[in-house]
């Protein structure tokens, strides 16, 4: 039978720990539910329906018009009634509002009737996309209107013609978010493609053939048939199931990162639950001993404390759900700009259920060890104060192993990647083990020390007072602070590399797709002769005998060898290049050393590292279907900033001069002239695209800022969990502190003395934690920046100082505020209480 | 069934402090029969509390046996001991050991409630009345004086009408006036309920109340003194 009164009395007498327990439970639920809710919303609304995400069943992607054999098959499908097909061209071009003398780089999408096969293009007017988009008309993103100061009904010059804006696009299925593109969207009807006359030789145009298959069972068979005839590497055939999506990858990476933080928070919340419960049960030890001496069996005690945990857990759960609900209201603010406007962020019931199950497991796992201690409370405890040291037996280790396995399982499940999941948890364990060793060594050194200053000496002793969990607190705090610091440092490093460090003397405008014949005219418009970089688009098909594996390459985080590369030709080094291997750019060109039909190539060390390319290797490229064999004769490295144009593969001028190519140029130009140039180019060389780097970086900065704020927001949860652990520990040692304070006072010490001792004590803990975390996080962040993101590492001394200082302040504040009542405590009141024991 | 309610056979107990073994009790044997009042006397630190905790099953001897009602309790598990502690014995401690989170009444009710006694409340209130503390029933231990706490503790020890009551220096933390009240109360209640009483003390004054006095010194029983009929 359950004595509720006893349970409530027990909760009441340890209400602070009970509260921390409740808060930790609600925090873990909040983390699970809010992150789960966010991921689910994203998956549901954007990633769930892969067919919508690609607007078709089968997609053929190429940078050139499809080969005849391929087209024949597509046409046969159409005539046999197996499929419908549309062709979509996508490319960048300038759009110009002639009336306002304004022009803008836009992302054009030229679509045939029938697009999209799945999902809908939502228009502001609410009208039907396919009816609105007719020859002579365009549909644009709101941004186009704003930046070109245009209105519906106005005409924009695109390429060699003018088209009328008829509507505004709100969302399109196969581009759920737009922040990856350099310019806003303009939809053009396929009938106008010839009139705009922008399809030039060598310019970067995406040809997407979209197929809708009437019989879903045939999707894979037909796709296989298409793949068989497609030109290898150049023409990619995918079904909606096999296709990669940049958006999907981005969000999955982002969710992946958030999930890491979430799991970490859950771990901290679990530790908080455990700490609070340990203390709560320890505070109950005396009561338990008395009850056992009065004949209460351990089943009885166990039952009551289990019911108590369930009760507290339930309250925590309800509170956590309530917080999650509140948070959900804040979601739209947090995620605007990242998610398309139409995505609704709601927390679904299955997420809540999932959260409840996981939350219960976490509470169970972390409550088990403290609860096991109940067994060890012997009635004889009332005769003596110490608890018998508990032997760590098999179930003890089994429970720890189970907890680790649970977190590995959770990580694997949430990150959807076995290896990363295991590495992540093992990494955390390694971190904890490392801090444990360092802490142990530091504490051992301190235990031997006896400082001259009395208050400091007392503080040292205080760290080692019985039952004081100094060691576990320092380990937990150091490890969690290290993670939190690292997240911040890495984030700041990424941000500063990509945005803030853009050097003012570098080119701020890039010009793409200049035709070789337009060089002279371009120089005239610019008023000077810029550096021209010829670009030949090609794919790498193999290194020596090793074929490039697309799938594997897409996994790489830095760059991948499967993408389309820009080859160039020139016979000189750029200002910021240096030869690292080989005699000069093309060696001492001894034709005999090259095989038949082989061209010499100079490779940048960065890509050589990725592909493990060495001098003398044979690279095979595919240039518009034609294989090109290149022998590596030199290696280059770059000496300066990464924002200047650079090329992985450089060929001698005479070898590629006549290959199909476009010209790229980068110039430093002031804003006003840039606007003028954009207009003149749009008029005279409409096929030339201008990228305003300054603007682009601004947009990028805004997005990164936004992502940072979301990450910081979820990191906040783990900071709160860390704080709860500190508070729990401070309350846990309160009684011991009171006793010390009282004895100090009885012996004639003033409040100042007591305050000083406590401050020193907290300061020591804070210092050890902050310094350990600081050092570990810097080493860790350096490694992550260096090896994973490949960005230069900045140590951020000011931010580090602030982090360390605020940690110290925080620990001291929390520690002291809980001790303030102790300072005021009159010795007599305490002694009276104590007399009872 | 013999008249021997409680028997100790050669029990020993040592404590280890910093690798040093201290033998607190050495081969103690003792027989207590039903209804007896046995006073265990000895200087502070002579092992009285240790002996009582072993006899009452709160702790376990290193060797030897404790037999209660013909049953060896030495090797019983904690859970097998629980009902024995609850119903067969009552314990009064020198420093009261009331559950700090429970009120006076709840403290007394607790053993009866454990025993699923439907009259737990009535019995507890009756006892509180008997010790004149009924108006304090809702006070928490820290709101009671030492004498009051000990009276509550005595009620708690007696609420299940145990066969044996162990009292470990029940007056040790009290002034002499309060001590006398407690002692008289204990003896009165004992005779009303016909309970066996084992009482540890370091003062000689109580000794004349005993049927038998056991003198402890250096971990051994120095002498038995049967009460001289006056
Ligand atoms: N838990 C313990 N650990 C070590 N020594 C103990 C412990 N409990 C009691 N002792 C020692 O055992 C001896 C007897 O103690 P105790 O039985 O409390 O004596 P008494 O009740 O007669 O004053 C004392 O010397 C005491 O220091
Ligand atoms: Mg004693």
XYZ file of N, CA and C in Angstrom, chain A residues 95-103 148-150 154-157 162 679:
54
model
N 18.373 40.621 -65.682
C 17.056 41.137 -66.067
C 17.140 42.642 -65.872
N 16.546 43.388 -66.797
C 16.762 44.826 -66.748
C 15.435 45.544 -66.877
N 15.221 46.466 -65.945
C 14.047 47.318 -66.036
C 14.472 48.574 -66.786
N 14.187 48.599 -68.070
C 14.702 49.685 -68.912
C 14.216 51.046 -68.434
N 12.996 51.099 -67.966
C 12.433 52.370 -67.520
C 13.205 52.966 -66.360
N 13.633 52.117 -65.439
C 14.287 52.615 -64.219
C 15.804 52.538 -64.299
N 16.321 52.044 -65.394
C 17.761 51.865 -65.521
C 18.298 50.998 -64.386
N 17.609 49.920 -64.120
C 18.079 49.008 -63.069
C 18.171 47.607 -63.639
N 19.231 46.892 -63.236
C 19.307 45.504 -63.685
C 19.747 44.595 -62.547
N 14.093 45.830 -58.727
C 14.088 46.544 -60.016
C 13.053 47.667 -60.012
N 12.445 47.889 -58.883
C 11.385 48.897 -58.752
C 10.348 48.741 -59.848
N 9.960 47.521 -60.075
C 8.999 47.248 -61.144
C 7.658 46.865 -60.538
N 4.684 45.739 -65.878
C 5.902 46.329 -66.460
C 6.595 45.306 -67.344
N 7.482 45.829 -68.207
C 8.226 44.918 -69.078
C 9.689 44.888 -68.637
N 10.274 43.690 -68.652
C 11.695 43.552 -68.319
C 12.440 43.068 -69.549
N 13.655 43.632 -69.732
C 14.481 43.120 -70.821
C 15.254 41.909 -70.327
N 12.002 41.775 -74.659
C 11.325 42.296 -73.476
C 10.079 41.464 -73.207
N 23.866 47.734 -66.226
C 22.901 48.184 -67.217
C 23.443 48.111 -68.633
